[in-house]
PDB file of C-alpha atoms (C1' of nucleotides) in Angstrom:
ATOM      1  CA  UNK A1172       1.600 -51.140 -39.894  1.00  0.00           C
ATOM      2  CA  UNK A1173       3.344 -48.081 -41.169  1.00  0.00           C
ATOM      3  CA  UNK A1174       7.142 -48.159 -41.363  1.00  0.00           C
ATOM      4  CA  UNK A1175       7.474 -44.447 -40.769  1.00  0.00           C
ATOM      5  CA  UNK A1176       5.496 -44.665 -37.567  1.00  0.00           C
ATOM      6  CA  UNK A1177       7.558 -47.611 -36.446  1.00  0.00           C
ATOM      7  CA  UNK A1178      10.888 -45.842 -36.877  1.00  0.00           C
ATOM      8  CA  UNK A1179       9.421 -42.722 -35.340  1.00  0.00           C
ATOM      9  CA  UNK A1180       8.215 -44.623 -32.293  1.00  0.00           C
ATOM     10  CA  UNK A1181      11.606 -46.252 -31.830  1.00  0.00           C
ATOM     11  CA  UNK A1182      13.536 -43.024 -32.172  1.00  0.00           C
ATOM     12  CA  UNK A1183      12.814 -41.954 -28.609  1.00  0.00           C
ATOM     13  CA  UNK A1184      15.065 -43.425 -25.884  1.00  0.00           C
ATOM     14  CA  UNK A1185      12.379 -43.509 -23.186  1.00  0.00           C
ATOM     15  CA  UNK A1186      10.124 -45.459 -25.508  1.00  0.00           C
ATOM     16  CA  UNK A1187      12.849 -47.981 -26.217  1.00  0.00           C
ATOM     17  CA  UNK A1188      13.327 -48.332 -22.459  1.00  0.00           C
ATOM     18  CA  UNK A1189       9.644 -49.024 -22.005  1.00  0.00           C
ATOM     19  CA  UNK A1190       9.832 -51.762 -24.618  1.00  0.00           C
ATOM     20  CA  UNK A1191      12.700 -53.317 -22.724  1.00  0.00           C
ATOM     21  CA  UNK A1192      10.768 -53.266 -19.474  1.00  0.00           C
ATOM     22  CA  UNK A1193       7.854 -54.937 -21.219  1.00  0.00           C
ATOM     23  CA  UNK A1194      10.155 -57.499 -22.751  1.00  0.00           C
ATOM     24  CA  UNK A1195      10.763 -58.788 -19.233  1.00  0.00           C
ATOM     25  CA  UNK A1196       7.157 -58.759 -18.118  1.00  0.00           C
ATOM     26  CA  UNK A1197       3.857 -56.975 -18.503  1.00  0.00           C
ATOM     27  CA  UNK A1198       3.579 -53.748 -16.550  1.00  0.00           C
ATOM     28  CA  UNK A1199       0.969 -51.318 -15.363  1.00  0.00           C
ATOM     29  CA  UNK A1200       1.364 -47.633 -16.124  1.00  0.00           C
ATOM     30  CA  UNK A1201       2.206 -46.968 -12.498  1.00  0.00           C
ATOM     31  CA  UNK A1202       5.006 -49.493 -12.543  1.00  0.00           C
ATOM     32  CA  UNK A1203       6.418 -47.988 -15.707  1.00  0.00           C
ATOM     33  CA  UNK A1204       6.304 -44.567 -14.079  1.00  0.00           C
ATOM     34  CA  UNK A1205       8.405 -45.888 -11.217  1.00  0.00           C
ATOM     35  CA  UNK A1206      10.826 -47.622 -13.541  1.00  0.00           C
ATOM     36  CA  UNK A1207      11.259 -44.559 -15.706  1.00  0.00           C
ATOM     37  CA  UNK A1208      12.168 -41.044 -14.711  1.00  0.00           C
ATOM     38  CA  UNK A1209       9.017 -39.616 -16.223  1.00  0.00           C
ATOM     39  CA  UNK A1210       5.757 -38.264 -14.903  1.00  0.00           C
ATOM     40  CA  UNK A1211       2.613 -40.362 -15.256  1.00  0.00           C
ATOM     41  CA  UNK A1212       1.280 -38.311 -18.164  1.00  0.00           C
ATOM     42  CA  UNK A1213       4.681 -38.548 -19.759  1.00  0.00           C
ATOM     43  CA  UNK A1214       4.573 -42.319 -19.661  1.00  0.00           C
ATOM     44  CA  UNK A1215       0.989 -42.393 -20.893  1.00  0.00           C
ATOM     45  CA  UNK A1216       1.917 -40.244 -23.846  1.00  0.00           C
ATOM     46  CA  UNK A1217       4.755 -42.519 -24.833  1.00  0.00           C
ATOM     47  CA  UNK A1218       2.536 -45.568 -24.406  1.00  0.00           C
ATOM     48  CA  UNK A1219       0.034 -44.017 -26.751  1.00  0.00           C
ATOM     49  CA  UNK A1220       2.659 -43.643 -29.451  1.00  0.00           C
ATOM     50  CA  UNK A1221       3.872 -47.193 -28.895  1.00  0.00           C
ATOM     51  CA  UNK A1222       0.292 -48.413 -29.110  1.00  0.00           C
ATOM     52  CA  UNK A1223      -0.291 -46.534 -32.341  1.00  0.00           C
ATOM     53  CA  UNK A1224       2.826 -48.119 -33.768  1.00  0.00           C
ATOM     54  CA  UNK A1225       1.461 -51.497 -32.726  1.00  0.00           C
ATOM     55  CA  UNK A1226       4.396 -52.179 -30.433  1.00  0.00           C
ATOM     56  CA  UNK A1227       2.355 -52.636 -27.278  1.00  0.00           C
ATOM     57  CA  UNK A1228      -1.112 -53.828 -26.374  1.00  0.00           C
ATOM     58  CA  UNK A1229      -3.210 -53.082 -23.314  1.00  0.00           C
ATOM     59  CA  UNK A1230      -5.661 -54.980 -21.227  1.00  0.00           C
ATOM     60  CA  UNK A1231      -7.557 -53.837 -18.203  1.00  0.00           C
ATOM     61  CA  UNK A1232      -7.090 -55.337 -14.761  1.00  0.00           C
ATOM     62  CA  UNK A1233      -9.437 -53.619 -12.321  1.00  0.00           C
ATOM     63  CA  UNK A1234      -8.468 -49.948 -12.461  1.00  0.00           C
ATOM     64  CA  UNK A1235      -5.064 -50.790 -13.753  1.00  0.00           C
ATOM     65  CA  UNK A1236      -4.068 -51.026 -17.364  1.00  0.00           C
ATOM     66  CA  UNK A1237      -1.539 -53.701 -18.128  1.00  0.00           C
ATOM     67  CA  UNK A1238       0.718 -53.155 -21.079  1.00  0.00           C
ATOM     68  CA  UNK A1239       2.352 -55.971 -23.039  1.00  0.00           C
ATOM     69  CA  UNK A1240       5.037 -55.961 -25.655  1.00  0.00           C
ATOM     70  CA  UNK A1241       3.975 -56.797 -29.177  1.00  0.00           C
ATOM     71  CA  UNK A1242       7.180 -57.362 -31.106  1.00  0.00           C
ATOM     72  CA  UNK A1243       5.538 -58.243 -34.398  1.00  0.00           C
ATOM     73  CA  UNK A1244       6.131 -54.829 -35.967  1.00  0.00           C
ATOM     74  CA  UNK A1245       9.816 -55.180 -35.204  1.00  0.00           C
ATOM     75  CA  UNK A1246       9.898 -57.870 -37.820  1.00  0.00           C
ATOM     76  CA  UNK A1247       9.455 -55.047 -40.303  1.00  0.00           C
ATOM     77  CA  UNK A1248      12.591 -53.460 -38.971  1.00  0.00           C
ATOM     78  CA  UNK A1249      14.358 -56.759 -39.399  1.00  0.00           C
ATOM     79  CA  UNK A1250      13.123 -56.893 -42.983  1.00  0.00           C
ATOM     80  CA  UNK A1251      14.229 -53.338 -43.579  1.00  0.00           C
ATOM     81  CA  UNK A1252      17.703 -54.300 -42.435  1.00  0.00           C
ATOM     82  CA  UNK A1253      17.774 -57.208 -44.843  1.00  0.00           C
ATOM     83  CA  UNK A1254      19.377 -55.568 -47.873  1.00  0.00           C
ATOM     84  CA  UNK A1255      21.971 -53.893 -45.668  1.00  0.00           C
ATOM     85  CA  UNK A1256      23.208 -57.074 -44.044  1.00  0.00           C
ATOM     86  CA  UNK A1257      25.581 -57.995 -46.825  1.00  0.00           C
ATOM     87  CA  UNK A1258      27.361 -54.684 -46.241  1.00  0.00           C
ATOM     88  CA  UNK A1259      28.521 -55.523 -42.771  1.00  0.00           C
ATOM     89  CA  UNK A1260      28.819 -59.263 -42.884  1.00  0.00           C
ATOM     90  CA  UNK A1261      32.499 -59.853 -43.544  1.00  0.00           C
ATOM     91  CA  UNK A1262      31.833 -63.432 -44.581  1.00  0.00           C
ATOM     92  CA  UNK A1263      29.614 -62.252 -47.370  1.00  0.00           C
ATOM     93  CA  UNK A1264      32.201 -59.637 -48.214  1.00  0.00           C
ATOM     94  CA  UNK A1265      34.579 -62.522 -48.774  1.00  0.00           C
ATOM     95  CA  UNK A1266      31.981 -64.201 -50.926  1.00  0.00           C
ATOM     96  CA  UNK A1267      31.613 -61.066 -52.952  1.00  0.00           C
ATOM     97  CA  UNK A1268      35.325 -60.894 -53.466  1.00  0.00           C
ATOM     98  CA  UNK A1269      35.243 -64.483 -54.616  1.00  0.00           C
ATOM     99  CA  UNK A1270      32.415 -63.858 -57.043  1.00  0.00           C
ATOM    100  CA  UNK A1271      34.218 -60.877 -58.503  1.00  0.00           C
ATOM    101  CA  UNK A1272      37.473 -62.731 -58.828  1.00  0.00           C
ATOM    102  CA  UNK A1273      37.491 -62.361 -62.629  1.00  0.00           C
ATOM    103  CA  UNK A1274      39.275 -59.055 -62.393  1.00  0.00           C
ATOM    104  CA  UNK A1275      43.053 -59.379 -62.095  1.00  0.00           C
TER     105      UNK A1275
ATOM    106  CA  UNK B 256      28.751 -44.914 -32.251  1.00  0.00           C
ATOM    107  CA  UNK B 257      25.824 -43.755 -30.190  1.00  0.00           C
ATOM    108  CA  UNK B 258      22.620 -45.790 -30.372  1.00  0.00           C
ATOM    109  CA  UNK B 259      20.411 -42.777 -29.772  1.00  0.00           C
ATOM    110  CA  UNK B 260      21.959 -40.940 -32.683  1.00  0.00           C
ATOM    111  CA  UNK B 261      21.557 -43.987 -34.867  1.00  0.00           C
ATOM    112  CA  UNK B 262      17.839 -44.367 -34.194  1.00  0.00           C
ATOM    113  CA  UNK B 263      17.406 -40.644 -34.514  1.00  0.00           C
ATOM    114  CA  UNK B 264      19.132 -40.586 -37.898  1.00  0.00           C
ATOM    115  CA  UNK B 265      16.985 -43.443 -39.155  1.00  0.00           C
ATOM    116  CA  UNK B 266      13.729 -41.931 -37.963  1.00  0.00           C
ATOM    117  CA  UNK B 267      13.489 -39.573 -40.922  1.00  0.00           C
ATOM    118  CA  UNK B 268      12.047 -41.032 -44.152  1.00  0.00           C
ATOM    119  CA  UNK B 269      14.140 -38.887 -46.486  1.00  0.00           C
ATOM    120  CA  UNK B 270      17.269 -40.052 -44.741  1.00  0.00           C
ATOM    121  CA  UNK B 271      16.256 -43.677 -45.102  1.00  0.00           C
ATOM    122  CA  UNK B 272      15.678 -43.007 -48.796  1.00  0.00           C
ATOM    123  CA  UNK B 273      19.150 -41.558 -49.130  1.00  0.00           C
ATOM    124  CA  UNK B 274      20.600 -44.685 -47.559  1.00  0.00           C
ATOM    125  CA  UNK B 275      18.740 -46.781 -50.090  1.00  0.00           C
ATOM    126  CA  UNK B 276      20.067 -44.740 -52.975  1.00  0.00           C
ATOM    127  CA  UNK B 277      23.576 -45.154 -51.608  1.00  0.00           C
ATOM    128  CA  UNK B 278      23.029 -48.859 -51.182  1.00  0.00           C
ATOM    129  CA  UNK B 279      22.824 -49.090 -54.956  1.00  0.00           C
ATOM    130  CA  UNK B 280      25.807 -46.894 -55.711  1.00  0.00           C
ATOM    131  CA  UNK B 281      27.770 -43.925 -54.488  1.00  0.00           C
ATOM    132  CA  UNK B 282      26.221 -40.575 -55.287  1.00  0.00           C
ATOM    133  CA  UNK B 283      27.130 -36.909 -55.411  1.00  0.00           C
ATOM    134  CA  UNK B 284      25.016 -34.409 -53.557  1.00  0.00           C
ATOM    135  CA  UNK B 285      23.615 -33.139 -56.843  1.00  0.00           C
ATOM    136  CA  UNK B 286      22.478 -36.611 -57.827  1.00  0.00           C
ATOM    137  CA  UNK B 287      20.803 -37.101 -54.480  1.00  0.00           C
ATOM    138  CA  UNK B 288      19.032 -33.789 -54.904  1.00  0.00           C
ATOM    139  CA  UNK B 289      17.607 -34.996 -58.198  1.00  0.00           C
ATOM    140  CA  UNK B 290      16.612 -38.350 -56.750  1.00  0.00           C
ATOM    141  CA  UNK B 291      14.909 -36.766 -53.772  1.00  0.00           C
ATOM    142  CA  UNK B 292      12.279 -34.079 -53.661  1.00  0.00           C
ATOM    143  CA  UNK B 293      14.414 -31.835 -51.516  1.00  0.00           C
ATOM    144  CA  UNK B 294      16.428 -28.699 -52.057  1.00  0.00           C
ATOM    145  CA  UNK B 295      20.210 -28.925 -52.168  1.00  0.00           C
ATOM    146  CA  UNK B 296      20.638 -27.527 -48.653  1.00  0.00           C
ATOM    147  CA  UNK B 297      17.973 -29.914 -47.497  1.00  0.00           C
ATOM    148  CA  UNK B 298      19.923 -32.874 -48.776  1.00  0.00           C
ATOM    149  CA  UNK B 299      23.167 -31.525 -47.338  1.00  0.00           C
ATOM    150  CA  UNK B 300      21.577 -31.194 -43.930  1.00  0.00           C
ATOM    151  CA  UNK B 301      20.368 -34.770 -43.977  1.00  0.00           C
ATOM    152  CA  UNK B 302      23.758 -35.961 -45.162  1.00  0.00           C
ATOM    153  CA  UNK B 303      25.357 -34.194 -42.245  1.00  0.00           C
ATOM    154  CA  UNK B 304      23.168 -36.078 -39.810  1.00  0.00           C
ATOM    155  CA  UNK B 305      23.852 -39.371 -41.562  1.00  0.00           C
ATOM    156  CA  UNK B 306      27.567 -38.611 -41.442  1.00  0.00           C
ATOM    157  CA  UNK B 307      27.402 -37.841 -37.738  1.00  0.00           C
ATOM    158  CA  UNK B 308      25.652 -41.144 -37.180  1.00  0.00           C
ATOM    159  CA  UNK B 309      28.438 -42.842 -39.121  1.00  0.00           C
ATOM    160  CA  UNK B 310      26.039 -44.131 -41.752  1.00  0.00           C
ATOM    161  CA  UNK B 311      27.727 -42.464 -44.701  1.00  0.00           C
ATOM    162  CA  UNK B 312      31.220 -41.391 -45.655  1.00  0.00           C
ATOM    163  CA  UNK B 313      32.353 -38.751 -48.111  1.00  0.00           C
ATOM    164  CA  UNK B 314      35.202 -38.369 -50.492  1.00  0.00           C
ATOM    165  CA  UNK B 315      35.978 -35.533 -52.835  1.00  0.00           C
ATOM    166  CA  UNK B 316      35.996 -35.888 -56.606  1.00  0.00           C
ATOM    167  CA  UNK B 317      36.900 -32.548 -58.189  1.00  0.00           C
ATOM    168  CA  UNK B 318      34.256 -30.130 -56.968  1.00  0.00           C
ATOM    169  CA  UNK B 319      31.894 -32.938 -56.261  1.00  0.00           C
ATOM    170  CA  UNK B 320      31.517 -34.767 -53.002  1.00  0.00           C
ATOM    171  CA  UNK B 321      30.748 -38.439 -53.343  1.00  0.00           C
ATOM    172  CA  UNK B 322      28.812 -40.078 -50.566  1.00  0.00           C
ATOM    173  CA  UNK B 323      28.996 -43.787 -49.761  1.00  0.00           C
ATOM    174  CA  UNK B 324      26.934 -45.970 -47.517  1.00  0.00           C
ATOM    175  CA  UNK B 325      28.583 -47.236 -44.373  1.00  0.00           C
ATOM    176  CA  UNK B 326      26.300 -49.902 -43.016  1.00  0.00           C
ATOM    177  CA  UNK B 327      28.458 -50.842 -40.047  1.00  0.00           C
ATOM    178  CA  UNK B 328      26.384 -48.895 -37.520  1.00  0.00           C
ATOM    179  CA  UNK B 329      23.320 -50.802 -38.658  1.00  0.00           C
ATOM    180  CA  UNK B 330      24.835 -53.833 -37.054  1.00  0.00           C
ATOM    181  CA  UNK B 331      23.999 -52.146 -33.778  1.00  0.00           C
ATOM    182  CA  UNK B 332      20.387 -52.030 -34.804  1.00  0.00           C
ATOM    183  CA  UNK B 333      20.570 -55.704 -35.603  1.00  0.00           C
ATOM    184  CA  UNK B 334      22.017 -56.329 -32.166  1.00  0.00           C
ATOM    185  CA  UNK B 335      19.332 -54.218 -30.566  1.00  0.00           C
ATOM    186  CA  UNK B 336      16.729 -56.388 -32.270  1.00  0.00           C
ATOM    187  CA  UNK B 337      18.335 -59.533 -30.916  1.00  0.00           C
ATOM    188  CA  UNK B 338      16.384 -59.979 -27.690  1.00  0.00           C
ATOM    189  CA  UNK B 339      13.117 -59.242 -29.475  1.00  0.00           C
ATOM    190  CA  UNK B 340      13.517 -61.893 -32.129  1.00  0.00           C
ATOM    191  CA  UNK B 341      12.155 -64.705 -30.022  1.00  0.00           C
ATOM    192  CA  UNK B 342       8.921 -62.748 -29.679  1.00  0.00           C
ATOM    193  CA  UNK B 343       8.039 -62.872 -33.329  1.00  0.00           C
ATOM    194  CA  UNK B 344       9.640 -66.081 -34.429  1.00  0.00           C
ATOM    195  CA  UNK B 345       6.788 -68.568 -34.409  1.00  0.00           C
ATOM    196  CA  UNK B 346       9.211 -71.464 -34.501  1.00  0.00           C
ATOM    197  CA  UNK B 347      10.701 -70.328 -31.241  1.00  0.00           C
ATOM    198  CA  UNK B 348       7.222 -69.781 -29.917  1.00  0.00           C
ATOM    199  CA  UNK B 349       6.645 -73.456 -30.573  1.00  0.00           C
ATOM    200  CA  UNK B 350       9.871 -74.249 -28.767  1.00  0.00           C
ATOM    201  CA  UNK B 351       8.733 -72.205 -25.818  1.00  0.00           C
ATOM    202  CA  UNK B 352       5.463 -74.066 -25.708  1.00  0.00           C
ATOM    203  CA  UNK B 353       7.396 -77.299 -25.761  1.00  0.00           C
ATOM    204  CA  UNK B 354       9.674 -76.211 -22.935  1.00  0.00           C
ATOM    205  CA  UNK B 355       6.708 -75.204 -20.841  1.00  0.00           C
ATOM    206  CA  UNK B 356       4.855 -78.397 -21.503  1.00  0.00           C
ATOM    207  CA  UNK B 357       4.889 -79.354 -17.827  1.00  0.00           C
ATOM    208  CA  UNK B 358       1.677 -77.485 -17.202  1.00  0.00           C
ATOM    209  CA  UNK B 359      -1.456 -79.501 -18.041  1.00  0.00           C
TER     210      UNK B 359
ATOM    211  C1'  DT C 257     -23.548 -42.739  -3.816  1.00  0.00           C
ATOM    212  C1'  DT C 258     -19.244 -40.793  -2.494  1.00  0.00           C
ATOM    213  C1'  DA C 259     -14.439 -41.412  -2.128  1.00  0.00           C
ATOM    214  C1'  DT C 260     -10.297 -43.487  -3.742  1.00  0.00           C
ATOM    215  C1'  DT C 261      -7.165 -45.276  -7.078  1.00  0.00           C
ATOM    216  C1'  DA C 262      -5.270 -45.573 -11.646  1.00  0.00           C
ATOM    217  C1'  DT C 263      -4.840 -43.792 -16.089  1.00  0.00           C
ATOM    218  C1'  DA C 264      -5.793 -40.821 -20.052  1.00  0.00           C
ATOM    219  C1'  DT C 265      -6.321 -36.139 -21.917  1.00  0.00           C
ATOM    220  C1'  DT C 266      -5.849 -31.219 -22.017  1.00  0.00           C
ATOM    221  C1'  DA C 267      -3.457 -27.069 -21.890  1.00  0.00           C
ATOM    222  C1'  DC C 268       0.936 -24.988 -21.899  1.00  0.00           C
ATOM    223  C1'  DC C 269       5.742 -24.376 -22.365  1.00  0.00           C
ATOM    224  C1'  DC C 270      10.124 -24.599 -24.469  1.00  0.00           C
ATOM    225  C1'  DT C 271      13.223 -26.939 -27.637  1.00  0.00           C
ATOM    226  C1'  DT C 272      14.111 -29.395 -31.640  1.00  0.00           C
ATOM    227  C1'  DT C 273      13.358 -30.518 -36.377  1.00  0.00           C
ATOM    228  C1'  DG C 274      12.871 -30.166 -41.135  1.00  0.00           C
ATOM    229  C1'  DG C 275      12.327 -27.176 -44.729  1.00  0.00           C
ATOM    230  C1'  DT C 276      13.556 -23.001 -47.427  1.00  0.00           C
ATOM    231  C1'  DT C 277      16.267 -18.878 -49.296  1.00  0.00           C
ATOM    232  C1'  DA C 278      20.396 -16.433 -49.145  1.00  0.00           C
ATOM    233  C1'  DT C 279      25.248 -16.607 -48.550  1.00  0.00           C
ATOM    234  C1'  DA C 280      29.924 -18.516 -47.866  1.00  0.00           C
ATOM    235  C1'  DT C 281      33.513 -21.827 -49.381  1.00  0.00           C
ATOM    236  C1'  DA C 282      36.111 -24.756 -52.443  1.00  0.00           C
ATOM    237  C1'  DA C 283      37.632 -26.512 -56.597  1.00  0.00           C
ATOM    238  C1'  DA C 284      37.937 -26.331 -61.641  1.00  0.00           C
ATOM    239  C1'  DT C 285      38.078 -23.716 -65.781  1.00  0.00           C
ATOM    240  C1'  DG C 286      38.524 -19.908 -69.172  1.00  0.00           C
TER     241       DG C 286
ATOM    242  C1'  DC D 653      42.441 -13.807 -61.686  1.00  0.00           C
ATOM    243  C1'  DA D 654      37.479 -13.981 -62.639  1.00  0.00           C
ATOM    244  C1'  DT D 655      33.844 -17.081 -63.473  1.00  0.00           C
ATOM    245  C1'  DT D 656      31.432 -21.193 -63.097  1.00  0.00           C
ATOM    246  C1'  DT D 657      30.158 -25.344 -60.728  1.00  0.00           C
ATOM    247  C1'  DA D 658      29.231 -27.929 -56.575  1.00  0.00           C
ATOM    248  C1'  DT D 659      28.420 -28.133 -51.850  1.00  0.00           C
ATOM    249  C1'  DA D 660      28.172 -26.510 -47.109  1.00  0.00           C
ATOM    250  C1'  DT D 661      26.539 -23.101 -43.636  1.00  0.00           C
ATOM    251  C1'  DA D 662      23.756 -19.442 -41.855  1.00  0.00           C
ATOM    252  C1'  DA D 663      19.514 -17.367 -40.965  1.00  0.00           C
ATOM    253  C1'  DC D 664      14.955 -17.883 -40.505  1.00  0.00           C
ATOM    254  C1'  DC D 665      10.279 -20.005 -39.923  1.00  0.00           C
ATOM    255  C1'  DA D 666       6.376 -23.079 -39.004  1.00  0.00           C
ATOM    256  C1'  DA D 667       5.346 -27.328 -37.131  1.00  0.00           C
ATOM    257  C1'  DA D 668       6.174 -31.168 -34.240  1.00  0.00           C
ATOM    258  C1'  DG D 669       8.024 -33.253 -30.001  1.00  0.00           C
ATOM    259  C1'  DG D 670       8.606 -34.114 -25.304  1.00  0.00           C
ATOM    260  C1'  DG D 671       7.955 -32.560 -20.743  1.00  0.00           C
ATOM    261  C1'  DT D 672       4.929 -31.044 -16.892  1.00  0.00           C
ATOM    262  C1'  DA D 673       0.750 -29.578 -13.925  1.00  0.00           C
ATOM    263  C1'  DA D 674      -4.043 -29.598 -13.972  1.00  0.00           C
ATOM    264  C1'  DT D 675      -8.170 -31.945 -15.125  1.00  0.00           C
ATOM    265  C1'  DA D 676     -11.286 -35.526 -16.953  1.00  0.00           C
ATOM    266  C1'  DT D 677     -12.555 -40.496 -16.988  1.00  0.00           C
ATOM    267  C1'  DA D 678     -13.052 -45.149 -15.433  1.00  0.00           C
ATOM    268  C1'  DA D 679     -13.231 -48.644 -12.233  1.00  0.00           C
ATOM    269  C1'  DT D 680     -13.209 -50.221  -7.540  1.00  0.00           C
ATOM    270  C1'  DA D 681     -14.126 -49.677  -2.601  1.00  0.00           C
ATOM    271  C1'  DA D 682     -16.350 -47.717   1.349  1.00  0.00           C
TER     272       DA D 682
END
DNA sequence: TTATTATATTACCCTTTGGTTATATAAATG
DNA sequence: CATTTATATAACCAAAGGGTAATATAATAA
């Protein structure tokens, strides 16, 4: 899945909220509408973007559509963070200092 | 620093590129212009947004302005990912299965 | 089959975004 | 001080984004 689309999908606060609701349990569109402060089409539009980013999956249950979190793509985000980790980990900063200890 | 602003800043591919350039070494605006495919004002605008998200810092060197990466805010992203990790870590998935082994 | 329920799409609106060119500002240099 | 160099801001524009009401679709229920 595309990294650009992933970041794009995550850039919207309402979409991140939806992911957090789905982290707790699967939800129908109607439930997500109640949980959010959005209209039904609003929620559906966000769900579409999340689906296209691979962050959620749907299955049908009678007339309802149940959405589930699919966190797999977030692993990409974790990977993206990888090279930046050393910059905020103070322990590694110490290690760096140690490795560069040649200078006076 | 604000989480919304952080995600927003990271949602733009050119801005993520700039961060990667700065991960290697500090850069003047002019250098970033050459590295990117953007106009000088274009780069300056992105740098402003990165600055406001706390992801870069500036210092002056003669007429130049040298930008540095500040990865600290990315720790927030790492934290945000926290609760999602268990969803993609297959090892933990195995642990979950084990913990739920009561069911036939 | 018709009506009801649940969701997706369409059509619109307004605001924001990302890009550019032109211009202002700031520092160094002749 | 005038000029050059380097960057930031302003002004502007087209496109995208996010929101809603209205409408289409899909599945169940009467």
